[in-house]
Amino acid sequence: ASKKQRYLAYVQKLINRANALIYISEFSRQDVMKNLDTNGKPGYVIHNGTNMLDQPLLTLGTGSPQ
């Protein structure tokens, strides 16, 4: 088996064990749906993002909120 086939088999085993699937983009969701069997498990797209804060929520070194 090729390296790609071995990797897809590995990912398929992980999908088989999962209760739900999380994707980082619509593209990755479509790629998984095209190449693997999700067995009808629920899937959610959660986009990467950033929070533009004026001040940090935690005080450096203390781990406690300001």
mmCIF file of C-alpha atoms in Angstrom:
data_model
loop_
_atom_site.group_PDB
_atom_site.id
_atom_site.type_symbol
_atom_site.label_atom_id
_atom_site.label_comp_id
_atom_site.label_asym_id
_atom_site.label_seq_id
_atom_site.Cartn_x
_atom_site.Cartn_y
_atom_site.Cartn_z
ATOM 1 C CA ALA A 1 0.000 0.000 0.000
ATOM 2 C CA SER A 2 1.165 3.505 -0.727
ATOM 3 C CA LYS A 3 1.965 6.037 1.956
ATOM 4 C CA LYS A 4 -1.255 7.932 1.164
ATOM 5 C CA GLN A 5 -3.383 4.776 1.466
ATOM 6 C CA ARG A 6 -1.793 3.922 4.834
ATOM 7 C CA TYR A 7 -2.462 7.450 6.102
ATOM 8 C CA LEU A 8 -6.091 7.382 4.929
ATOM 9 C CA ALA A 9 -6.577 4.005 6.647
ATOM 10 C CA TYR A 10 -5.124 5.490 9.865
ATOM 11 C CA VAL A 11 -7.431 8.529 9.710
ATOM 12 C CA GLN A 12 -10.408 6.261 8.944
ATOM 13 C CA LYS A 13 -9.710 4.317 12.155
ATOM 14 C CA LEU A 14 -9.745 7.602 14.089
ATOM 15 C CA ILE A 15 -13.041 8.598 12.465
ATOM 16 C CA ASN A 16 -14.523 5.215 13.346
ATOM 17 C CA ARG A 17 -13.691 5.809 17.023
ATOM 18 C CA ALA A 18 -15.038 9.384 17.104
ATOM 19 C CA ASN A 19 -18.487 10.511 18.213
ATOM 20 C CA ALA A 20 -18.324 13.706 16.144
ATOM 21 C CA LEU A 21 -15.900 15.382 13.745
ATOM 22 C CA ILE A 22 -14.421 18.879 14.003
ATOM 23 C CA TYR A 23 -13.071 20.620 10.906
ATOM 24 C CA ILE A 24 -10.947 23.765 10.728
ATOM 25 C CA SER A 25 -12.441 24.893 7.404
ATOM 26 C CA GLU A 26 -15.133 24.083 4.883
ATOM 27 C CA PHE A 27 -12.378 22.895 2.524
ATOM 28 C CA SER A 28 -11.091 20.338 5.050
ATOM 29 C CA ARG A 29 -14.673 19.130 5.668
ATOM 30 C CA GLN A 30 -15.232 18.611 1.951
ATOM 31 C CA ASP A 31 -11.860 16.849 1.610
ATOM 32 C CA VAL A 32 -12.715 14.392 4.400
ATOM 33 C CA MET A 33 -16.223 13.820 3.027
ATOM 34 C CA LYS A 34 -14.758 13.096 -0.416
ATOM 35 C CA ASN A 35 -11.991 10.705 0.681
ATOM 36 C CA LEU A 36 -13.263 8.981 3.830
ATOM 37 C CA ASP A 37 -16.429 7.404 5.249
ATOM 38 C CA THR A 38 -17.782 9.540 8.091
ATOM 39 C CA ASN A 39 -20.540 6.993 8.848
ATOM 40 C CA GLY A 40 -23.105 9.799 9.166
ATOM 41 C CA LYS A 41 -21.394 11.210 12.249
ATOM 42 C CA PRO A 42 -22.097 14.863 13.010
ATOM 43 C CA GLY A 43 -19.435 17.292 11.849
ATOM 44 C CA TYR A 44 -18.781 20.890 12.805
ATOM 45 C CA VAL A 45 -16.678 23.542 11.085
ATOM 46 C CA ILE A 46 -14.894 25.757 13.605
ATOM 47 C CA HIS A 47 -12.840 28.435 11.905
ATOM 48 C CA ASN A 48 -9.569 29.656 13.356
ATOM 49 C CA GLY A 49 -9.842 33.167 14.673
ATOM 50 C CA THR A 50 -8.286 35.825 16.780
ATOM 51 C CA ASN A 51 -9.632 38.094 19.440
ATOM 52 C CA MET A 52 -8.465 41.675 19.041
ATOM 53 C CA LEU A 53 -8.273 42.813 22.669
ATOM 54 C CA ASP A 54 -6.879 46.140 23.806
ATOM 55 C CA GLN A 55 -5.568 44.516 26.977
ATOM 56 C CA PRO A 56 -4.790 40.880 27.818
ATOM 57 C CA LEU A 57 -7.374 39.085 29.928
ATOM 58 C CA LEU A 58 -4.707 37.518 32.170
ATOM 59 C CA THR A 59 -2.000 39.293 34.121
ATOM 60 C CA LEU A 60 1.398 38.005 32.960
ATOM 61 C CA GLY A 61 2.863 35.443 35.322
ATOM 62 C CA THR A 62 -0.061 35.242 37.756
ATOM 63 C CA GLY A 63 -2.569 33.275 35.698
ATOM 64 C CA SER A 64 -5.348 35.312 37.315
ATOM 65 C CA PRO A 65 -7.748 37.680 35.539
ATOM 66 C CA GLN A 66 -7.208 41.417 35.759
#
